[in-house]
């Protein structure tokens, strides 16, 4: 059974940093694309960043230059380093691992950027 457990969310002031982690259990990781999505009330879930098996990264325009995604295949963990946080980054952040047609989600972690 595949489980994704996110951690690292919380309250941070504008301009601050947070690092999200997502640990994946089960017999998958290294040959799957992993990514982070976020969602605010009344909005669709949107891609923040993902990283392929080969290490190629993809970022939403709104976070380019501020966020960095990485993966540790040995630890079966994906990270999202978030710097220069803005109030508009406030959302529930979800971890995803996929290799179509398979796709799995974590339970989400709240990130709130506020003074």
PDB file of N, CA and C in Angstrom:
ATOM      1  N   UNK A   1       0.835  -1.181   0.000  1.00  0.00           N
ATOM      2  CA  UNK A   1       0.000   0.000   0.000  1.00  0.00           C
ATOM      3  C   UNK A   1       0.881   1.245   0.000  1.00  0.00           C
ATOM      4  N   UNK A   2       0.534   2.205  -0.828  1.00  0.00           N
ATOM      5  CA  UNK A   2       1.324   3.426  -0.955  1.00  0.00           C
ATOM      6  C   UNK A   2       0.754   4.501  -0.027  1.00  0.00           C
ATOM      7  N   UNK A   3       1.630   5.097   0.753  1.00  0.00           N
ATOM      8  CA  UNK A   3       1.239   6.211   1.614  1.00  0.00           C
ATOM      9  C   UNK A   3       2.242   7.341   1.451  1.00  0.00           C
ATOM     10  N   UNK A   4       1.723   8.569   1.457  1.00  0.00           N
ATOM     11  CA  UNK A   4       2.554   9.762   1.385  1.00  0.00           C
ATOM     12  C   UNK A   4       2.273  10.588   2.637  1.00  0.00           C
ATOM     13  N   UNK A   5       3.325  10.958   3.342  1.00  0.00           N
ATOM     14  CA  UNK A   5       3.169  11.730   4.566  1.00  0.00           C
ATOM     15  C   UNK A   5       3.970  13.021   4.436  1.00  0.00           C
ATOM     16  N   UNK A   6       3.241  14.140   4.399  1.00  0.00           N
ATOM     17  CA  UNK A   6       3.880  15.448   4.295  1.00  0.00           C
ATOM     18  C   UNK A   6       4.175  16.019   5.679  1.00  0.00           C
ATOM     19  N   UNK A   7       5.194  16.851   5.745  1.00  0.00           N
ATOM     20  CA  UNK A   7       5.523  17.566   6.972  1.00  0.00           C
ATOM     21  C   UNK A   7       6.227  18.854   6.607  1.00  0.00           C
ATOM     22  N   UNK A   8       6.294  19.761   7.601  1.00  0.00           N
ATOM     23  CA  UNK A   8       7.054  20.986   7.401  1.00  0.00           C
ATOM     24  C   UNK A   8       6.231  22.233   7.195  1.00  0.00           C
ATOM     25  N   UNK A   9       4.921  22.086   7.109  1.00  0.00           N
ATOM     26  CA  UNK A   9       4.085  23.269   6.942  1.00  0.00           C
ATOM     27  C   UNK A   9       4.003  24.067   8.233  1.00  0.00           C
ATOM     28  N   UNK A  10       3.366  25.235   8.132  1.00  0.00           N
ATOM     29  CA  UNK A  10       3.214  26.065   9.318  1.00  0.00           C
ATOM     30  C   UNK A  10       2.975  27.507   8.966  1.00  0.00           C
ATOM     31  N   UNK A  11       3.145  28.351   9.966  1.00  0.00           N
ATOM     32  CA  UNK A  11       2.957  29.792   9.815  1.00  0.00           C
ATOM     33  C   UNK A  11       4.316  30.466   9.693  1.00  0.00           C
ATOM     34  N   UNK A  12       4.454  31.323   8.700  1.00  0.00           N
ATOM     35  CA  UNK A  12       5.712  32.023   8.478  1.00  0.00           C
ATOM     36  C   UNK A  12       5.406  33.445   8.031  1.00  0.00           C
ATOM     37  N   UNK A  13       6.297  34.364   8.350  1.00  0.00           N
ATOM     38  CA  UNK A  13       6.113  35.756   7.943  1.00  0.00           C
ATOM     39  C   UNK A  13       6.505  35.946   6.484  1.00  0.00           C
ATOM     40  N   UNK A  14       5.939  36.925   5.834  1.00  0.00           N
ATOM     41  CA  UNK A  14       6.362  37.219   4.453  1.00  0.00           C
ATOM     42  C   UNK A  14       7.872  37.404   4.383  1.00  0.00           C
ATOM     43  N   UNK A  15       8.456  36.828   3.345  1.00  0.00           N
ATOM     44  CA  UNK A  15       9.897  36.860   3.171  1.00  0.00           C
ATOM     45  C   UNK A  15      10.621  35.700   3.818  1.00  0.00           C
ATOM     46  N   UNK A  16       9.905  34.937   4.601  1.00  0.00           N
ATOM     47  CA  UNK A  16      10.511  33.807   5.293  1.00  0.00           C
ATOM     48  C   UNK A  16      10.614  32.567   4.426  1.00  0.00           C
ATOM     49  N   UNK A  17      11.082  31.484   5.054  1.00  0.00           N
ATOM     50  CA  UNK A  17      11.307  30.224   4.343  1.00  0.00           C
ATOM     51  C   UNK A  17      10.688  29.062   5.100  1.00  0.00           C
ATOM     52  N   UNK A  18      10.328  28.055   4.351  1.00  0.00           N
ATOM     53  CA  UNK A  18       9.884  26.775   4.890  1.00  0.00           C
ATOM     54  C   UNK A  18      10.398  25.670   3.987  1.00  0.00           C
ATOM     55  N   UNK A  19      10.569  24.505   4.570  1.00  0.00           N
ATOM     56  CA  UNK A  19      10.951  23.330   3.791  1.00  0.00           C
ATOM     57  C   UNK A  19       9.926  22.228   4.050  1.00  0.00           C
ATOM     58  N   UNK A  20       9.253  21.835   2.988  1.00  0.00           N
ATOM     59  CA  UNK A  20       8.295  20.742   3.074  1.00  0.00           C
ATOM     60  C   UNK A  20       8.988  19.424   2.720  1.00  0.00           C
ATOM     61  N   UNK A  21       8.562  18.367   3.400  1.00  0.00           N
ATOM     62  CA  UNK A  21       9.055  17.032   3.109  1.00  0.00           C
ATOM     63  C   UNK A  21       7.875  16.105   2.868  1.00  0.00           C
ATOM     64  N   UNK A  22       8.090  15.116   2.028  1.00  0.00           N
ATOM     65  CA  UNK A  22       7.063  14.104   1.756  1.00  0.00           C
ATOM     66  C   UNK A  22       7.743  12.749   1.694  1.00  0.00           C
ATOM     67  N   UNK A  23       7.437  11.916   2.665  1.00  0.00           N
ATOM     68  CA  UNK A  23       7.998  10.572   2.722  1.00  0.00           C
ATOM     69  C   UNK A  23       6.992   9.586   2.129  1.00  0.00           C
ATOM     70  N   UNK A  24       7.493   8.745   1.243  1.00  0.00           N
ATOM     71  CA  UNK A  24       6.640   7.786   0.530  1.00  0.00           C
ATOM     72  C   UNK A  24       6.930   6.379   1.023  1.00  0.00           C
ATOM     73  N   UNK A  25       5.906   5.682   1.430  1.00  0.00           N
ATOM     74  CA  UNK A  25       6.063   4.277   1.812  1.00  0.00           C
ATOM     75  C   UNK A  25       5.402   3.413   0.746  1.00  0.00           C
ATOM     76  N   UNK A  26       5.827   2.169   0.696  1.00  0.00           N
ATOM     77  CA  UNK A  26       5.363   1.291  -0.363  1.00  0.00           C
ATOM     78  C   UNK A  26       6.489   1.002  -1.337  1.00  0.00           C
ATOM     79  N   UNK A  27       6.199   0.158  -2.289  1.00  0.00           N
ATOM     80  CA  UNK A  27       7.259  -0.342  -3.174  1.00  0.00           C
ATOM     81  C   UNK A  27       7.451   0.502  -4.423  1.00  0.00           C
ATOM     82  N   UNK A  28       7.264   1.812  -4.301  1.00  0.00           N
ATOM     83  CA  UNK A  28       7.451   2.692  -5.457  1.00  0.00           C
ATOM     84  C   UNK A  28       8.243   3.911  -5.026  1.00  0.00           C
ATOM     85  N   UNK A  29       8.928   4.517  -5.911  1.00  0.00           N
ATOM     86  CA  UNK A  29       9.481   5.868  -5.790  1.00  0.00           C
ATOM     87  C   UNK A  29      10.387   6.212  -6.950  1.00  0.00           C
ATOM     88  N   UNK A  30      11.474   5.505  -7.100  1.00  0.00           N
ATOM     89  CA  UNK A  30      12.551   5.967  -7.977  1.00  0.00           C
ATOM     90  C   UNK A  30      12.134   6.074  -9.434  1.00  0.00           C
ATOM     91  N   UNK A  31      11.155   5.305  -9.883  1.00  0.00           N
ATOM     92  CA  UNK A  31      10.756   5.382 -11.288  1.00  0.00           C
ATOM     93  C   UNK A  31       9.426   6.100 -11.472  1.00  0.00           C
ATOM     94  N   UNK A  32       9.123   6.984 -10.540  1.00  0.00           N
ATOM     95  CA  UNK A  32       7.916   7.792 -10.603  1.00  0.00           C
ATOM     96  C   UNK A  32       8.282   9.276 -10.574  1.00  0.00           C
ATOM     97  N   UNK A  33       7.458  10.094 -11.226  1.00  0.00           N
ATOM     98  CA  UNK A  33       7.549  11.544 -11.079  1.00  0.00           C
ATOM     99  C   UNK A  33       6.905  11.946  -9.752  1.00  0.00           C
ATOM    100  N   UNK A  34       7.563  12.831  -9.026  1.00  0.00           N
ATOM    101  CA  UNK A  34       7.017  13.312  -7.765  1.00  0.00           C
ATOM    102  C   UNK A  34       6.870  14.831  -7.836  1.00  0.00           C
ATOM    103  N   UNK A  35       5.868  15.331  -7.137  1.00  0.00           N
ATOM    104  CA  UNK A  35       5.629  16.761  -7.216  1.00  0.00           C
ATOM    105  C   UNK A  35       4.830  17.293  -6.055  1.00  0.00           C
ATOM    106  N   UNK A  36       4.734  18.613  -6.036  1.00  0.00           N
ATOM    107  CA  UNK A  36       3.955  19.334  -5.042  1.00  0.00           C
ATOM    108  C   UNK A  36       2.889  20.161  -5.747  1.00  0.00           C
ATOM    109  N   UNK A  37       1.695  20.112  -5.194  1.00  0.00           N
ATOM    110  CA  UNK A  37       0.568  20.901  -5.669  1.00  0.00           C
ATOM    111  C   UNK A  37       0.047  21.719  -4.509  1.00  0.00           C
ATOM    112  N   UNK A  38      -0.743  22.742  -4.787  1.00  0.00           N
ATOM    113  CA  UNK A  38      -1.358  23.495  -3.700  1.00  0.00           C
ATOM    114  C   UNK A  38      -2.782  23.877  -4.074  1.00  0.00           C
ATOM    115  N   UNK A  39      -3.560  24.136  -3.030  1.00  0.00           N
ATOM    116  CA  UNK A  39      -4.971  24.449  -3.226  1.00  0.00           C
ATOM    117  C   UNK A  39      -5.441  25.411  -2.152  1.00  0.00           C
ATOM    118  N   UNK A  40      -6.206  26.418  -2.585  1.00  0.00           N
ATOM    119  CA  UNK A  40      -6.861  27.342  -1.667  1.00  0.00           C
ATOM    120  C   UNK A  40      -8.366  27.129  -1.772  1.00  0.00           C
ATOM    121  N   UNK A  41      -9.112  27.535  -0.750  1.00  0.00           N
ATOM    122  CA  UNK A  41     -10.562  27.327  -0.770  1.00  0.00           C
ATOM    123  C   UNK A  41     -11.202  27.938  -2.016  1.00  0.00           C
ATOM    124  N   UNK A  42     -12.037  27.155  -2.692  1.00  0.00           N
ATOM    125  CA  UNK A  42     -12.744  27.630  -3.866  1.00  0.00           C
ATOM    126  C   UNK A  42     -11.939  27.605  -5.147  1.00  0.00           C
ATOM    127  N   UNK A  43     -10.698  27.124  -5.067  1.00  0.00           N
ATOM    128  CA  UNK A  43      -9.844  27.084  -6.252  1.00  0.00           C
ATOM    129  C   UNK A  43      -9.451  25.653  -6.581  1.00  0.00           C
ATOM    130  N   UNK A  44      -9.028  25.456  -7.827  1.00  0.00           N
ATOM    131  CA  UNK A  44      -8.551  24.141  -8.222  1.00  0.00           C
ATOM    132  C   UNK A  44      -7.144  23.909  -7.710  1.00  0.00           C
ATOM    133  N   UNK A  45      -6.826  22.652  -7.509  1.00  0.00           N
ATOM    134  CA  UNK A  45      -5.467  22.298  -7.128  1.00  0.00           C
ATOM    135  C   UNK A  45      -4.548  22.602  -8.305  1.00  0.00           C
ATOM    136  N   UNK A  46      -3.420  23.243  -8.006  1.00  0.00           N
ATOM    137  CA  UNK A  46      -2.486  23.629  -9.067  1.00  0.00           C
ATOM    138  C   UNK A  46      -1.098  23.072  -8.800  1.00  0.00           C
ATOM    139  N   UNK A  47      -0.393  22.817  -9.892  1.00  0.00           N
ATOM    140  CA  UNK A  47       0.974  22.338  -9.781  1.00  0.00           C
ATOM    141  C   UNK A  47       1.875  23.466  -9.289  1.00  0.00           C
ATOM    142  N   UNK A  48       2.694  23.132  -8.294  1.00  0.00           N
ATOM    143  CA  UNK A  48       3.727  24.053  -7.831  1.00  0.00           C
ATOM    144  C   UNK A  48       5.064  23.693  -8.487  1.00  0.00           C
ATOM    145  N   UNK A  49       5.427  22.425  -8.376  1.00  0.00           N
ATOM    146  CA  UNK A  49       6.684  21.956  -8.951  1.00  0.00           C
ATOM    147  C   UNK A  49       6.659  20.447  -9.009  1.00  0.00           C
ATOM    148  N   UNK A  50       7.354  19.881  -9.997  1.00  0.00           N
ATOM    149  CA  UNK A  50       7.557  18.443  -9.999  1.00  0.00           C
ATOM    150  C   UNK A  50       8.944  18.112 -10.517  1.00  0.00           C
ATOM    151  N   UNK A  51       9.337  16.877 -10.298  1.00  0.00           N
ATOM    152  CA  UNK A  51      10.664  16.415 -10.681  1.00  0.00           C
ATOM    153  C   UNK A  51      10.536  15.007 -11.221  1.00  0.00           C
ATOM    154  N   UNK A  52      11.110  14.782 -12.394  1.00  0.00           N
ATOM    155  CA  UNK A  52      10.967  13.505 -13.065  1.00  0.00           C
ATOM    156  C   UNK A  52      11.985  12.485 -12.554  1.00  0.00           C
ATOM    157  N   UNK A  53      11.868  11.293 -13.093  1.00  0.00           N
ATOM    158  CA  UNK A  53      12.810  10.222 -12.758  1.00  0.00           C
ATOM    159  C   UNK A  53      14.241  10.660 -13.069  1.00  0.00           C
ATOM    160  N   UNK A  54      14.399  11.355 -14.181  1.00  0.00           N
ATOM    161  CA  UNK A  54      15.727  11.786 -14.595  1.00  0.00           C
ATOM    162  C   UNK A  54      16.213  13.059 -13.929  1.00  0.00           C
ATOM    163  N   UNK A  55      15.377  13.626 -13.038  1.00  0.00           N
ATOM    164  CA  UNK A  55      15.801  14.817 -12.315  1.00  0.00           C
ATOM    165  C   UNK A  55      15.415  16.130 -12.964  1.00  0.00           C
ATOM    166  N   UNK A  56      14.641  16.064 -14.038  1.00  0.00           N
ATOM    167  CA  UNK A  56      14.203  17.304 -14.679  1.00  0.00           C
ATOM    168  C   UNK A  56      13.110  17.955 -13.841  1.00  0.00           C
ATOM    169  N   UNK A  57      13.243  19.239 -13.613  1.00  0.00           N
ATOM    170  CA  UNK A  57      12.283  19.954 -12.766  1.00  0.00           C
ATOM    171  C   UNK A  57      11.376  20.860 -13.591  1.00  0.00           C
ATOM    172  N   UNK A  58      10.229  21.122 -13.030  1.00  0.00           N
ATOM    173  CA  UNK A  58       9.233  21.967 -13.681  1.00  0.00           C
ATOM    174  C   UNK A  58       8.567  22.790 -12.588  1.00  0.00           C
ATOM    175  N   UNK A  59       8.462  24.110 -12.809  1.00  0.00           N
ATOM    176  CA  UNK A  59       7.913  24.993 -11.784  1.00  0.00           C
ATOM    177  C   UNK A  59       6.788  25.857 -12.348  1.00  0.00           C
ATOM    178  N   UNK A  60       5.827  26.163 -11.485  1.00  0.00           N
ATOM    179  CA  UNK A  60       4.840  27.172 -11.837  1.00  0.00           C
ATOM    180  C   UNK A  60       5.557  28.514 -11.955  1.00  0.00           C
ATOM    181  N   UNK A  61       5.097  29.346 -12.859  1.00  0.00           N
ATOM    182  CA  UNK A  61       5.732  30.648 -13.063  1.00  0.00           C
ATOM    183  C   UNK A  61       5.764  31.457 -11.766  1.00  0.00           C
ATOM    184  N   UNK A  62       4.742  31.308 -10.949  1.00  0.00           N
ATOM    185  CA  UNK A  62       4.618  32.123  -9.736  1.00  0.00           C
ATOM    186  C   UNK A  62       5.666  31.794  -8.679  1.00  0.00           C
ATOM    187  N   UNK A  63       6.341  30.650  -8.801  1.00  0.00           N
ATOM    188  CA  UNK A  63       7.312  30.255  -7.777  1.00  0.00           C
ATOM    189  C   UNK A  63       8.727  30.136  -8.322  1.00  0.00           C
ATOM    190  N   UNK A  64       8.909  30.334  -9.611  1.00  0.00           N
ATOM    191  CA  UNK A  64      10.246  30.218 -10.200  1.00  0.00           C
ATOM    192  C   UNK A  64      11.201  31.196  -9.530  1.00  0.00           C
ATOM    193  N   UNK A  65      12.376  30.694  -9.191  1.00  0.00           N
ATOM    194  CA  UNK A  65      13.383  31.525  -8.546  1.00  0.00           C
ATOM    195  C   UNK A  65      13.242  31.614  -7.039  1.00  0.00           C
ATOM    196  N   UNK A  66      12.126  31.122  -6.509  1.00  0.00           N
ATOM    197  CA  UNK A  66      11.901  31.168  -5.057  1.00  0.00           C
ATOM    198  C   UNK A  66      11.829  29.774  -4.437  1.00  0.00           C
ATOM    199  N   UNK A  67      11.274  28.828  -5.165  1.00  0.00           N
ATOM    200  CA  UNK A  67      11.095  27.467  -4.663  1.00  0.00           C
ATOM    201  C   UNK A  67      12.055  26.518  -5.370  1.00  0.00           C
ATOM    202  N   UNK A  68      12.426  25.453  -4.683  1.00  0.00           N
ATOM    203  CA  UNK A  68      13.283  24.424  -5.274  1.00  0.00           C
ATOM    204  C   UNK A  68      12.799  23.056  -4.825  1.00  0.00           C
ATOM    205  N   UNK A  69      12.575  22.192  -5.804  1.00  0.00           N
ATOM    206  CA  UNK A  69      12.144  20.819  -5.517  1.00  0.00           C
ATOM    207  C   UNK A  69      13.352  19.885  -5.663  1.00  0.00           C
ATOM    208  N   UNK A  70      13.410  18.877  -4.817  1.00  0.00           N
ATOM    209  CA  UNK A  70      14.474  17.879  -4.899  1.00  0.00           C
ATOM    210  C   UNK A  70      13.924  16.547  -4.416  1.00  0.00           C
ATOM    211  N   UNK A  71      14.655  15.498  -4.754  1.00  0.00           N
ATOM    212  CA  UNK A  71      14.235  14.161  -4.352  1.00  0.00           C
ATOM    213  C   UNK A  71      15.427  13.350  -3.888  1.00  0.00           C
ATOM    214  N   UNK A  72      15.175  12.469  -2.932  1.00  0.00           N
ATOM    215  CA  UNK A  72      16.187  11.542  -2.432  1.00  0.00           C
ATOM    216  C   UNK A  72      15.619  10.145  -2.636  1.00  0.00           C
ATOM    217  N   UNK A  73      16.105   9.474  -3.652  1.00  0.00           N
ATOM    218  CA  UNK A  73      15.543   8.157  -3.969  1.00  0.00           C
ATOM    219  C   UNK A  73      15.850   7.133  -2.886  1.00  0.00           C
ATOM    220  N   UNK A  74      16.981   7.290  -2.226  1.00  0.00           N
ATOM    221  CA  UNK A  74      17.327   6.358  -1.159  1.00  0.00           C
ATOM    222  C   UNK A  74      16.400   6.460   0.035  1.00  0.00           C
ATOM    223  N   UNK A  75      16.010   7.694   0.355  1.00  0.00           N
ATOM    224  CA  UNK A  75      15.102   7.920   1.469  1.00  0.00           C
ATOM    225  C   UNK A  75      13.644   7.930   1.039  1.00  0.00           C
ATOM    226  N   UNK A  76      13.413   7.847  -0.274  1.00  0.00           N
ATOM    227  CA  UNK A  76      12.047   7.872  -0.812  1.00  0.00           C
ATOM    228  C   UNK A  76      11.306   9.114  -0.316  1.00  0.00           C
ATOM    229  N   UNK A  77      11.977  10.239  -0.447  1.00  0.00           N
ATOM    230  CA  UNK A  77      11.452  11.502   0.060  1.00  0.00           C
ATOM    231  C   UNK A  77      11.619  12.588  -0.999  1.00  0.00           C
ATOM    232  N   UNK A  78      10.628  13.453  -1.075  1.00  0.00           N
ATOM    233  CA  UNK A  78      10.707  14.619  -1.946  1.00  0.00           C
ATOM    234  C   UNK A  78      10.593  15.863  -1.072  1.00  0.00           C
ATOM    235  N   UNK A  79      11.348  16.880  -1.423  1.00  0.00           N
ATOM    236  CA  UNK A  79      11.412  18.109  -0.647  1.00  0.00           C
ATOM    237  C   UNK A  79      10.967  19.306  -1.489  1.00  0.00           C
ATOM    238  N   UNK A  80      10.458  20.305  -0.816  1.00  0.00           N
ATOM    239  CA  UNK A  80      10.172  21.579  -1.464  1.00  0.00           C
ATOM    240  C   UNK A  80      10.714  22.685  -0.565  1.00  0.00           C
ATOM    241  N   UNK A  81      11.809  23.293  -0.992  1.00  0.00           N
ATOM    242  CA  UNK A  81      12.371  24.429  -0.283  1.00  0.00           C
ATOM    243  C   UNK A  81      11.690  25.688  -0.789  1.00  0.00           C
ATOM    244  N   UNK A  82      11.060  26.409   0.120  1.00  0.00           N
ATOM    245  CA  UNK A  82      10.300  27.608  -0.252  1.00  0.00           C
ATOM    246  C   UNK A  82      10.930  28.823   0.403  1.00  0.00           C
ATOM    247  N   UNK A  83      11.443  29.724  -0.408  1.00  0.00           N
ATOM    248  CA  UNK A  83      12.078  30.946   0.070  1.00  0.00           C
ATOM    249  C   UNK A  83      11.287  32.167  -0.389  1.00  0.00           C
ATOM    250  N   UNK A  84      11.559  33.275   0.242  1.00  0.00           N
ATOM    251  CA  UNK A  84      10.900  34.550  -0.112  1.00  0.00           C
ATOM    252  C   UNK A  84       9.391  34.371  -0.203  1.00  0.00           C
ATOM    253  N   UNK A  85       8.837  33.759   0.799  1.00  0.00           N
ATOM    254  CA  UNK A  85       7.408  33.436   0.779  1.00  0.00           C
ATOM    255  C   UNK A  85       6.553  34.696   0.787  1.00  0.00           C
ATOM    256  N   UNK A  86       5.440  34.591   0.087  1.00  0.00           N
ATOM    257  CA  UNK A  86       4.490  35.703  -0.042  1.00  0.00           C
ATOM    258  C   UNK A  86       3.123  35.277   0.499  1.00  0.00           C
ATOM    259  N   UNK A  87       2.312  36.233   0.895  1.00  0.00           N
ATOM    260  CA  UNK A  87       0.966  35.860   1.379  1.00  0.00           C
ATOM    261  C   UNK A  87       0.186  35.018   0.374  1.00  0.00           C
ATOM    262  N   UNK A  88       0.391  35.273  -0.910  1.00  0.00           N
ATOM    263  CA  UNK A  88      -0.333  34.498  -1.934  1.00  0.00           C
ATOM    264  C   UNK A  88       0.151  33.057  -2.055  1.00  0.00           C
ATOM    265  N   UNK A  89       1.205  32.698  -1.337  1.00  0.00           N
ATOM    266  CA  UNK A  89       1.634  31.308  -1.288  1.00  0.00           C
ATOM    267  C   UNK A  89       0.839  30.510  -0.252  1.00  0.00           C
ATOM    268  N   UNK A  90       0.010  31.192   0.521  1.00  0.00           N
ATOM    269  CA  UNK A  90      -0.808  30.517   1.517  1.00  0.00           C
ATOM    270  C   UNK A  90      -1.744  29.521   0.853  1.00  0.00           C
ATOM    271  N   UNK A  91      -1.694  28.267   1.307  1.00  0.00           N
ATOM    272  CA  UNK A  91      -2.497  27.202   0.703  1.00  0.00           C
ATOM    273  C   UNK A  91      -2.241  25.908   1.469  1.00  0.00           C
ATOM    274  N   UNK A  92      -3.026  24.895   1.129  1.00  0.00           N
ATOM    275  CA  UNK A  92      -2.701  23.538   1.547  1.00  0.00           C
ATOM    276  C   UNK A  92      -1.830  22.936   0.448  1.00  0.00           C
ATOM    277  N   UNK A  93      -0.698  22.426   0.830  1.00  0.00           N
ATOM    278  CA  UNK A  93       0.256  21.845  -0.117  1.00  0.00           C
ATOM    279  C   UNK A  93       0.150  20.323  -0.061  1.00  0.00           C
ATOM    280  N   UNK A  94       0.035  19.732  -1.253  1.00  0.00           N
ATOM    281  CA  UNK A  94      -0.135  18.287  -1.384  1.00  0.00           C
ATOM    282  C   UNK A  94       1.042  17.687  -2.147  1.00  0.00           C
ATOM    283  N   UNK A  95       1.497  16.564  -1.664  1.00  0.00           N
ATOM    284  CA  UNK A  95       2.519  15.797  -2.349  1.00  0.00           C
ATOM    285  C   UNK A  95       1.840  14.790  -3.280  1.00  0.00           C
ATOM    286  N   UNK A  96       2.448  14.559  -4.439  1.00  0.00           N
ATOM    287  CA  UNK A  96       1.910  13.602  -5.414  1.00  0.00           C
ATOM    288  C   UNK A  96       3.032  12.778  -6.000  1.00  0.00           C
ATOM    289  N   UNK A  97       2.755  11.514  -6.211  1.00  0.00           N
ATOM    290  CA  UNK A  97       3.687  10.640  -6.922  1.00  0.00           C
ATOM    291  C   UNK A  97       2.897   9.935  -8.014  1.00  0.00           C
ATOM    292  N   UNK A  98       3.465   9.888  -9.233  1.00  0.00           N
ATOM    293  CA  UNK A  98       2.670   9.356 -10.332  1.00  0.00           C
ATOM    294  C   UNK A  98       3.533   8.679 -11.381  1.00  0.00           C
ATOM    295  N   UNK A  99       2.940   7.697 -11.975  1.00  0.00           N
ATOM    296  CA  UNK A  99       3.427   7.060 -13.190  1.00  0.00           C
ATOM    297  C   UNK A  99       2.169   6.557 -13.873  1.00  0.00           C
ATOM    298  N   UNK A 100       1.624   7.386 -14.788  1.00  0.00           N
ATOM    299  CA  UNK A 100       0.303   7.089 -15.351  1.00  0.00           C
ATOM    300  C   UNK A 100       0.145   5.640 -15.772  1.00  0.00           C
ATOM    301  N   UNK A 101      -0.994   5.013 -15.406  1.00  0.00           N
ATOM    302  CA  UNK A 101      -2.199   5.634 -14.853  1.00  0.00           C
ATOM    303  C   UNK A 101      -2.218   5.751 -13.325  1.00  0.00           C
ATOM    304  N   UNK A 102      -1.143   5.354 -12.670  1.00  0.00           N
ATOM    305  CA  UNK A 102      -1.104   5.433 -11.212  1.00  0.00           C
ATOM    306  C   UNK A 102      -0.836   6.869 -10.753  1.00  0.00           C
ATOM    307  N   UNK A 103      -1.509   7.258  -9.666  1.00  0.00           N
ATOM    308  CA  UNK A 103      -1.282   8.560  -9.058  1.00  0.00           C
ATOM    309  C   UNK A 103      -1.731   8.483  -7.603  1.00  0.00           C
ATOM    310  N   UNK A 104      -0.864   8.959  -6.725  1.00  0.00           N
ATOM    311  CA  UNK A 104      -1.153   8.890  -5.298  1.00  0.00           C
ATOM    312  C   UNK A 104      -0.940  10.267  -4.678  1.00  0.00           C
ATOM    313  N   UNK A 105      -1.744  10.565  -3.639  1.00  0.00           N
ATOM    314  CA  UNK A 105      -1.708  11.873  -2.989  1.00  0.00           C
ATOM    315  C   UNK A 105      -1.492  11.735  -1.485  1.00  0.00           C
ATOM    316  N   UNK A 106      -0.839  12.733  -0.925  1.00  0.00           N
ATOM    317  CA  UNK A 106      -0.756  12.855   0.511  1.00  0.00           C
ATOM    318  C   UNK A 106      -1.983  13.568   1.049  1.00  0.00           C
ATOM    319  N   UNK A 107      -1.990  13.745   2.376  1.00  0.00           N
ATOM    320  CA  UNK A 107      -3.156  14.332   3.031  1.00  0.00           C
ATOM    321  C   UNK A 107      -3.117  15.850   3.046  1.00  0.00           C
ATOM    322  N   UNK A 108      -1.974  16.422   2.727  1.00  0.00           N
ATOM    323  CA  UNK A 108      -1.834  17.866   2.663  1.00  0.00           C
ATOM    324  C   UNK A 108      -1.271  18.462   3.931  1.00  0.00           C
ATOM    325  N   UNK A 109      -0.559  19.574   3.771  1.00  0.00           N
ATOM    326  CA  UNK A 109      -0.032  20.307   4.905  1.00  0.00           C
ATOM    327  C   UNK A 109      -0.274  21.798   4.676  1.00  0.00           C
ATOM    328  N   UNK A 110      -0.727  22.480   5.713  1.00  0.00           N
ATOM    329  CA  UNK A 110      -1.092  23.884   5.584  1.00  0.00           C
ATOM    330  C   UNK A 110       0.139  24.770   5.655  1.00  0.00           C
ATOM    331  N   UNK A 111       0.236  25.683   4.720  1.00  0.00           N
ATOM    332  CA  UNK A 111       1.263  26.729   4.745  1.00  0.00           C
ATOM    333  C   UNK A 111       0.538  28.070   4.793  1.00  0.00           C
ATOM    334  N   UNK A 112       0.844  28.860   5.803  1.00  0.00           N
ATOM    335  CA  UNK A 112       0.227  30.167   5.955  1.00  0.00           C
ATOM    336  C   UNK A 112       1.325  31.215   6.031  1.00  0.00           C
ATOM    337  N   UNK A 113       1.256  32.192   5.136  1.00  0.00           N
ATOM    338  CA  UNK A 113       2.239  33.269   5.090  1.00  0.00           C
ATOM    339  C   UNK A 113       1.515  34.546   5.508  1.00  0.00           C
ATOM    340  N   UNK A 114       1.861  35.034   6.689  1.00  0.00           N
ATOM    341  CA  UNK A 114       1.153  36.184   7.242  1.00  0.00           C
ATOM    342  C   UNK A 114       2.006  36.861   8.293  1.00  0.00           C
ATOM    343  N   UNK A 115       1.853  38.176   8.396  1.00  0.00           N
ATOM    344  CA  UNK A 115       2.542  38.912   9.447  1.00  0.00           C
ATOM    345  C   UNK A 115       1.640  39.057  10.676  1.00  0.00           C
TER     346      UNK A 115
END
